[in-house]
């Protein structure tokens, strides 16, 4: 139907304008390949987690946990378009903040490394914490051997403020311990917008990894 096709083309115009808009630049490839990000620290995981944490740090949030399954692409060196950011984060997830015990954080990370052998999307990319895990230990039997927050060992009995996305906060990718978290707020800004704005503020983003996730 020619009229319908014409209307679709008309409506696609503004969307294409959004997708092709240059929002930032990168000094290198931001690695988001699933074969990397679902088994270890990756530069895209660091970008996403850093952006999440930076957005809500003024609310007292100190830990960010992002599921690698939500990362769907890499970004090439050079100009970064909004379309590229949307290809990385296509699910329209929103930022979610909540409070949980240190033990809850440990349990979350334990879940995150429980299916590494199957390259599953629950693998955690993080900011504000570092952790070490041991693949020789059976899943959910203590693979997480160290978690550090602000240079000190995490306190299982203390309460921490955390940011993730609404899918994970509501139990997605096995993170069921987050469902009962205190003071949960699932209606923050869109994650793709948060990352795009963080990239723009960097005025020439430099991708990196820094050893925040280590394998024993």
PDB file of C-alpha atoms in Angstrom:
ATOM      1  CA  UNK A   1       0.000   0.000   0.000  1.00  0.00           C
ATOM      2  CA  UNK A   2       1.700   3.134  -1.230  1.00  0.00           C
ATOM      3  CA  UNK A   3       0.078   5.405   1.350  1.00  0.00           C
ATOM      4  CA  UNK A   4       1.185   3.173   4.244  1.00  0.00           C
ATOM      5  CA  UNK A   5       4.721   2.912   2.851  1.00  0.00           C
ATOM      6  CA  UNK A   6       4.861   6.682   2.508  1.00  0.00           C
ATOM      7  CA  UNK A   7       3.675   7.170   6.086  1.00  0.00           C
ATOM      8  CA  UNK A   8       6.265   4.691   7.404  1.00  0.00           C
ATOM      9  CA  UNK A   9       9.020   6.515   5.544  1.00  0.00           C
ATOM     10  CA  UNK A  10       7.788   9.816   6.957  1.00  0.00           C
ATOM     11  CA  UNK A  11       7.797   8.507  10.518  1.00  0.00           C
ATOM     12  CA  UNK A  12      11.217   6.894  10.058  1.00  0.00           C
ATOM     13  CA  UNK A  13      12.823  10.239   9.281  1.00  0.00           C
ATOM     14  CA  UNK A  14      13.065  11.593  12.852  1.00  0.00           C
ATOM     15  CA  UNK A  15      14.169   8.181  14.135  1.00  0.00           C
ATOM     16  CA  UNK A  16      16.986   8.029  11.614  1.00  0.00           C
ATOM     17  CA  UNK A  17      17.987  11.546  12.616  1.00  0.00           C
ATOM     18  CA  UNK A  18      18.297  10.374  16.233  1.00  0.00           C
ATOM     19  CA  UNK A  19      20.279   7.285  15.250  1.00  0.00           C
ATOM     20  CA  UNK A  20      22.801   9.174  13.130  1.00  0.00           C
ATOM     21  CA  UNK A  21      23.373  11.999  15.618  1.00  0.00           C
ATOM     22  CA  UNK A  22      26.991  12.040  16.824  1.00  0.00           C
ATOM     23  CA  UNK A  23      26.912  12.193  20.632  1.00  0.00           C
ATOM     24  CA  UNK A  24      30.548  11.576  21.562  1.00  0.00           C
ATOM     25  CA  UNK A  25      33.886  10.221  20.425  1.00  0.00           C
ATOM     26  CA  UNK A  26      36.027   7.305  21.563  1.00  0.00           C
ATOM     27  CA  UNK A  27      39.783   7.000  21.503  1.00  0.00           C
ATOM     28  CA  UNK A  28      39.594   3.266  20.873  1.00  0.00           C
ATOM     29  CA  UNK A  29      37.297   0.307  20.371  1.00  0.00           C
ATOM     30  CA  UNK A  30      34.951  -0.167  23.330  1.00  0.00           C
ATOM     31  CA  UNK A  31      34.814  -3.966  23.590  1.00  0.00           C
ATOM     32  CA  UNK A  32      31.285  -5.278  24.051  1.00  0.00           C
ATOM     33  CA  UNK A  33      31.503  -8.708  22.416  1.00  0.00           C
ATOM     34  CA  UNK A  34      29.490 -11.295  24.322  1.00  0.00           C
ATOM     35  CA  UNK A  35      32.335 -13.799  24.169  1.00  0.00           C
ATOM     36  CA  UNK A  36      34.412 -11.386  26.252  1.00  0.00           C
ATOM     37  CA  UNK A  37      31.934  -9.527  28.459  1.00  0.00           C
ATOM     38  CA  UNK A  38      30.128 -12.676  29.617  1.00  0.00           C
ATOM     39  CA  UNK A  39      33.263 -14.240  31.076  1.00  0.00           C
ATOM     40  CA  UNK A  40      35.477 -11.365  32.258  1.00  0.00           C
ATOM     41  CA  UNK A  41      35.859  -7.637  32.742  1.00  0.00           C
ATOM     42  CA  UNK A  42      35.461  -5.764  29.460  1.00  0.00           C
ATOM     43  CA  UNK A  43      35.771  -2.107  28.526  1.00  0.00           C
ATOM     44  CA  UNK A  44      32.083  -1.810  27.564  1.00  0.00           C
ATOM     45  CA  UNK A  45      31.099  -3.293  30.904  1.00  0.00           C
ATOM     46  CA  UNK A  46      33.261  -0.720  32.663  1.00  0.00           C
ATOM     47  CA  UNK A  47      31.725   2.090  30.614  1.00  0.00           C
ATOM     48  CA  UNK A  48      28.158   1.026  31.376  1.00  0.00           C
ATOM     49  CA  UNK A  49      28.788   0.408  35.082  1.00  0.00           C
ATOM     50  CA  UNK A  50      30.798   3.627  35.474  1.00  0.00           C
ATOM     51  CA  UNK A  51      28.055   5.634  33.735  1.00  0.00           C
ATOM     52  CA  UNK A  52      25.366   4.118  35.946  1.00  0.00           C
ATOM     53  CA  UNK A  53      27.291   4.845  39.124  1.00  0.00           C
ATOM     54  CA  UNK A  54      28.237   8.382  38.092  1.00  0.00           C
ATOM     55  CA  UNK A  55      24.585   9.216  37.420  1.00  0.00           C
ATOM     56  CA  UNK A  56      23.431   8.338  40.960  1.00  0.00           C
ATOM     57  CA  UNK A  57      26.574   8.874  43.052  1.00  0.00           C
ATOM     58  CA  UNK A  58      25.057  12.077  44.448  1.00  0.00           C
ATOM     59  CA  UNK A  59      22.334   9.894  45.976  1.00  0.00           C
ATOM     60  CA  UNK A  60      24.908   8.062  48.069  1.00  0.00           C
ATOM     61  CA  UNK A  61      25.070   5.042  45.762  1.00  0.00           C
ATOM     62  CA  UNK A  62      28.497   3.387  45.858  1.00  0.00           C
ATOM     63  CA  UNK A  63      28.114   0.134  43.876  1.00  0.00           C
ATOM     64  CA  UNK A  64      26.985  -0.561  40.311  1.00  0.00           C
ATOM     65  CA  UNK A  65      26.224  -4.027  38.952  1.00  0.00           C
ATOM     66  CA  UNK A  66      25.344  -4.501  35.287  1.00  0.00           C
ATOM     67  CA  UNK A  67      24.406  -7.791  33.632  1.00  0.00           C
ATOM     68  CA  UNK A  68      26.551  -8.539  30.588  1.00  0.00           C
ATOM     69  CA  UNK A  69      23.489  -9.911  28.805  1.00  0.00           C
ATOM     70  CA  UNK A  70      22.277  -6.351  28.496  1.00  0.00           C
ATOM     71  CA  UNK A  71      25.373  -5.433  26.465  1.00  0.00           C
ATOM     72  CA  UNK A  72      24.786  -6.274  22.817  1.00  0.00           C
ATOM     73  CA  UNK A  73      27.539  -4.653  20.763  1.00  0.00           C
ATOM     74  CA  UNK A  74      30.937  -2.985  20.666  1.00  0.00           C
ATOM     75  CA  UNK A  75      31.583   0.620  19.617  1.00  0.00           C
ATOM     76  CA  UNK A  76      34.305   1.457  17.123  1.00  0.00           C
ATOM     77  CA  UNK A  77      36.997   4.085  17.590  1.00  0.00           C
ATOM     78  CA  UNK A  78      36.082   7.594  16.476  1.00  0.00           C
ATOM     79  CA  UNK A  79      32.701   9.305  16.390  1.00  0.00           C
ATOM     80  CA  UNK A  80      29.978   7.627  18.433  1.00  0.00           C
ATOM     81  CA  UNK A  81      26.394   7.952  17.228  1.00  0.00           C
ATOM     82  CA  UNK A  82      23.247   7.514  19.285  1.00  0.00           C
ATOM     83  CA  UNK A  83      22.444   4.576  17.013  1.00  0.00           C
ATOM     84  CA  UNK A  84      25.626   2.846  18.162  1.00  0.00           C
ATOM     85  CA  UNK A  85      24.740   3.404  21.802  1.00  0.00           C
ATOM     86  CA  UNK A  86      21.250   2.022  21.186  1.00  0.00           C
ATOM     87  CA  UNK A  87      22.777  -1.041  19.497  1.00  0.00           C
ATOM     88  CA  UNK A  88      24.762  -1.685  22.686  1.00  0.00           C
ATOM     89  CA  UNK A  89      21.765  -1.098  24.983  1.00  0.00           C
ATOM     90  CA  UNK A  90      18.601  -1.829  22.974  1.00  0.00           C
ATOM     91  CA  UNK A  91      16.199  -2.871  25.731  1.00  0.00           C
ATOM     92  CA  UNK A  92      15.061   0.514  27.096  1.00  0.00           C
ATOM     93  CA  UNK A  93      16.048  -0.534  30.603  1.00  0.00           C
ATOM     94  CA  UNK A  94      15.947   2.145  33.279  1.00  0.00           C
ATOM     95  CA  UNK A  95      18.263   2.783  36.209  1.00  0.00           C
ATOM     96  CA  UNK A  96      17.187   1.147  39.457  1.00  0.00           C
ATOM     97  CA  UNK A  97      18.561   2.001  42.883  1.00  0.00           C
ATOM     98  CA  UNK A  98      18.105   0.092  46.116  1.00  0.00           C
ATOM     99  CA  UNK A  99      19.741  -0.868  49.396  1.00  0.00           C
ATOM    100  CA  UNK A 100      20.953  -4.335  50.284  1.00  0.00           C
ATOM    101  CA  UNK A 101      23.307  -6.028  52.729  1.00  0.00           C
ATOM    102  CA  UNK A 102      26.894  -6.795  51.906  1.00  0.00           C
ATOM    103  CA  UNK A 103      25.905 -10.455  51.959  1.00  0.00           C
ATOM    104  CA  UNK A 104      23.277  -9.674  49.344  1.00  0.00           C
ATOM    105  CA  UNK A 105      25.968  -8.127  47.130  1.00  0.00           C
ATOM    106  CA  UNK A 106      28.138 -11.226  47.586  1.00  0.00           C
ATOM    107  CA  UNK A 107      25.173 -13.466  46.733  1.00  0.00           C
ATOM    108  CA  UNK A 108      24.521 -11.378  43.615  1.00  0.00           C
ATOM    109  CA  UNK A 109      28.109 -11.742  42.435  1.00  0.00           C
ATOM    110  CA  UNK A 110      27.980 -15.459  43.201  1.00  0.00           C
ATOM    111  CA  UNK A 111      24.959 -15.702  40.910  1.00  0.00           C
ATOM    112  CA  UNK A 112      26.790 -13.621  38.341  1.00  0.00           C
ATOM    113  CA  UNK A 113      29.690 -16.063  38.007  1.00  0.00           C
ATOM    114  CA  UNK A 114      27.577 -19.202  38.314  1.00  0.00           C
ATOM    115  CA  UNK A 115      27.170 -19.833  34.585  1.00  0.00           C
ATOM    116  CA  UNK A 116      30.441 -18.593  33.110  1.00  0.00           C
ATOM    117  CA  UNK A 117      31.078 -21.965  31.484  1.00  0.00           C
ATOM    118  CA  UNK A 118      27.867 -21.518  29.496  1.00  0.00           C
ATOM    119  CA  UNK A 119      28.723 -17.891  28.593  1.00  0.00           C
ATOM    120  CA  UNK A 120      25.459 -16.639  30.077  1.00  0.00           C
ATOM    121  CA  UNK A 121      24.389 -13.013  30.351  1.00  0.00           C
ATOM    122  CA  UNK A 122      24.267 -12.914  34.140  1.00  0.00           C
ATOM    123  CA  UNK A 123      28.027 -12.294  34.370  1.00  0.00           C
ATOM    124  CA  UNK A 124      28.416  -9.038  36.352  1.00  0.00           C
ATOM    125  CA  UNK A 125      30.201  -5.945  35.153  1.00  0.00           C
ATOM    126  CA  UNK A 126      30.781  -3.641  38.108  1.00  0.00           C
ATOM    127  CA  UNK A 127      31.841  -0.219  39.355  1.00  0.00           C
ATOM    128  CA  UNK A 128      32.660   0.910  42.879  1.00  0.00           C
ATOM    129  CA  UNK A 129      33.785  -2.589  43.855  1.00  0.00           C
ATOM    130  CA  UNK A 130      36.378  -5.142  42.850  1.00  0.00           C
ATOM    131  CA  UNK A 131      35.988  -8.876  43.166  1.00  0.00           C
ATOM    132  CA  UNK A 132      37.958 -12.073  42.688  1.00  0.00           C
ATOM    133  CA  UNK A 133      36.366 -15.363  41.752  1.00  0.00           C
ATOM    134  CA  UNK A 134      37.617 -18.942  41.477  1.00  0.00           C
ATOM    135  CA  UNK A 135      36.417 -21.054  38.556  1.00  0.00           C
ATOM    136  CA  UNK A 136      37.698 -24.240  40.195  1.00  0.00           C
ATOM    137  CA  UNK A 137      34.939 -24.015  42.809  1.00  0.00           C
ATOM    138  CA  UNK A 138      31.494 -25.362  41.935  1.00  0.00           C
ATOM    139  CA  UNK A 139      28.846 -22.787  40.967  1.00  0.00           C
ATOM    140  CA  UNK A 140      27.029 -21.247  43.940  1.00  0.00           C
ATOM    141  CA  UNK A 141      29.458 -22.921  46.347  1.00  0.00           C
ATOM    142  CA  UNK A 142      31.726 -19.965  47.080  1.00  0.00           C
ATOM    143  CA  UNK A 143      33.273 -18.944  43.765  1.00  0.00           C
ATOM    144  CA  UNK A 144      33.448 -15.355  45.028  1.00  0.00           C
ATOM    145  CA  UNK A 145      36.583 -15.319  47.171  1.00  0.00           C
ATOM    146  CA  UNK A 146      37.048 -11.564  47.706  1.00  0.00           C
ATOM    147  CA  UNK A 147      34.959  -8.415  47.368  1.00  0.00           C
ATOM    148  CA  UNK A 148      36.428  -4.982  48.076  1.00  0.00           C
ATOM    149  CA  UNK A 149      34.483  -1.731  48.456  1.00  0.00           C
ATOM    150  CA  UNK A 150      36.409   1.505  48.705  1.00  0.00           C
ATOM    151  CA  UNK A 151      39.632  -0.335  49.387  1.00  0.00           C
ATOM    152  CA  UNK A 152      38.217  -2.400  52.264  1.00  0.00           C
ATOM    153  CA  UNK A 153      36.684  -5.868  52.409  1.00  0.00           C
ATOM    154  CA  UNK A 154      32.917  -5.802  52.038  1.00  0.00           C
ATOM    155  CA  UNK A 155      31.033  -6.143  55.324  1.00  0.00           C
ATOM    156  CA  UNK A 156      28.319  -8.814  54.960  1.00  0.00           C
ATOM    157  CA  UNK A 157      26.272  -7.179  57.725  1.00  0.00           C
ATOM    158  CA  UNK A 158      26.494  -3.596  56.461  1.00  0.00           C
ATOM    159  CA  UNK A 159      23.969  -1.943  54.159  1.00  0.00           C
ATOM    160  CA  UNK A 160      25.080  -0.698  50.749  1.00  0.00           C
ATOM    161  CA  UNK A 161      23.344   1.462  48.160  1.00  0.00           C
ATOM    162  CA  UNK A 162      23.437  -0.132  44.720  1.00  0.00           C
ATOM    163  CA  UNK A 163      22.435   0.771  41.160  1.00  0.00           C
ATOM    164  CA  UNK A 164      21.550  -1.694  38.416  1.00  0.00           C
ATOM    165  CA  UNK A 165      18.899  -1.779  35.681  1.00  0.00           C
ATOM    166  CA  UNK A 166      15.205  -2.483  36.268  1.00  0.00           C
ATOM    167  CA  UNK A 167      15.396  -5.928  34.616  1.00  0.00           C
ATOM    168  CA  UNK A 168      18.092  -7.115  37.013  1.00  0.00           C
ATOM    169  CA  UNK A 169      16.532  -5.382  40.038  1.00  0.00           C
ATOM    170  CA  UNK A 170      13.345  -7.342  39.421  1.00  0.00           C
ATOM    171  CA  UNK A 171      15.185 -10.679  39.410  1.00  0.00           C
ATOM    172  CA  UNK A 172      16.285 -11.000  35.782  1.00  0.00           C
ATOM    173  CA  UNK A 173      19.312 -13.188  34.986  1.00  0.00           C
ATOM    174  CA  UNK A 174      18.962 -14.955  38.326  1.00  0.00           C
ATOM    175  CA  UNK A 175      19.355 -11.879  40.529  1.00  0.00           C
ATOM    176  CA  UNK A 176      16.398 -12.858  42.696  1.00  0.00           C
ATOM    177  CA  UNK A 177      18.078 -11.494  45.842  1.00  0.00           C
ATOM    178  CA  UNK A 178      17.388  -7.985  44.516  1.00  0.00           C
ATOM    179  CA  UNK A 179      13.595  -8.461  44.420  1.00  0.00           C
ATOM    180  CA  UNK A 180      13.275  -7.908  48.167  1.00  0.00           C
ATOM    181  CA  UNK A 181      15.838  -5.098  48.389  1.00  0.00           C
ATOM    182  CA  UNK A 182      14.950  -2.060  50.476  1.00  0.00           C
ATOM    183  CA  UNK A 183      14.025   1.366  49.124  1.00  0.00           C
ATOM    184  CA  UNK A 184      13.934   0.139  45.529  1.00  0.00           C
ATOM    185  CA  UNK A 185      13.273   2.711  42.808  1.00  0.00           C
ATOM    186  CA  UNK A 186      12.991   1.316  39.286  1.00  0.00           C
ATOM    187  CA  UNK A 187      12.047   4.420  37.322  1.00  0.00           C
ATOM    188  CA  UNK A 188      15.323   6.190  36.683  1.00  0.00           C
ATOM    189  CA  UNK A 189      16.455   7.448  33.286  1.00  0.00           C
ATOM    190  CA  UNK A 190      16.927   5.188  30.275  1.00  0.00           C
ATOM    191  CA  UNK A 191      20.274   3.395  30.452  1.00  0.00           C
ATOM    192  CA  UNK A 192      21.170   4.228  26.838  1.00  0.00           C
ATOM    193  CA  UNK A 193      20.663   7.949  27.532  1.00  0.00           C
ATOM    194  CA  UNK A 194      22.771   7.692  30.692  1.00  0.00           C
ATOM    195  CA  UNK A 195      25.655   6.099  28.787  1.00  0.00           C
ATOM    196  CA  UNK A 196      25.389   8.544  25.868  1.00  0.00           C
ATOM    197  CA  UNK A 197      25.505  11.518  28.241  1.00  0.00           C
ATOM    198  CA  UNK A 198      28.438  10.038  30.161  1.00  0.00           C
ATOM    199  CA  UNK A 199      30.342   9.558  26.899  1.00  0.00           C
ATOM    200  CA  UNK A 200      29.548  13.107  25.825  1.00  0.00           C
ATOM    201  CA  UNK A 201      30.750  14.546  29.135  1.00  0.00           C
ATOM    202  CA  UNK A 202      34.068  12.703  28.737  1.00  0.00           C
ATOM    203  CA  UNK A 203      34.854  14.792  25.614  1.00  0.00           C
ATOM    204  CA  UNK A 204      36.916  12.017  24.076  1.00  0.00           C
ATOM    205  CA  UNK A 205      36.327   8.781  25.976  1.00  0.00           C
ATOM    206  CA  UNK A 206      39.253   6.405  26.467  1.00  0.00           C
ATOM    207  CA  UNK A 207      38.160   2.756  26.840  1.00  0.00           C
ATOM    208  CA  UNK A 208      39.897   0.830  29.581  1.00  0.00           C
ATOM    209  CA  UNK A 209      40.004  -2.107  31.927  1.00  0.00           C
ATOM    210  CA  UNK A 210      41.621  -1.835  35.347  1.00  0.00           C
ATOM    211  CA  UNK A 211      41.504  -5.252  36.981  1.00  0.00           C
ATOM    212  CA  UNK A 212      38.288  -4.692  38.934  1.00  0.00           C
ATOM    213  CA  UNK A 213      37.334  -8.304  38.137  1.00  0.00           C
ATOM    214  CA  UNK A 214      40.011 -10.936  38.735  1.00  0.00           C
ATOM    215  CA  UNK A 215      39.999 -14.699  38.299  1.00  0.00           C
ATOM    216  CA  UNK A 216      41.955 -16.791  40.766  1.00  0.00           C
TER     217      UNK A 216
END
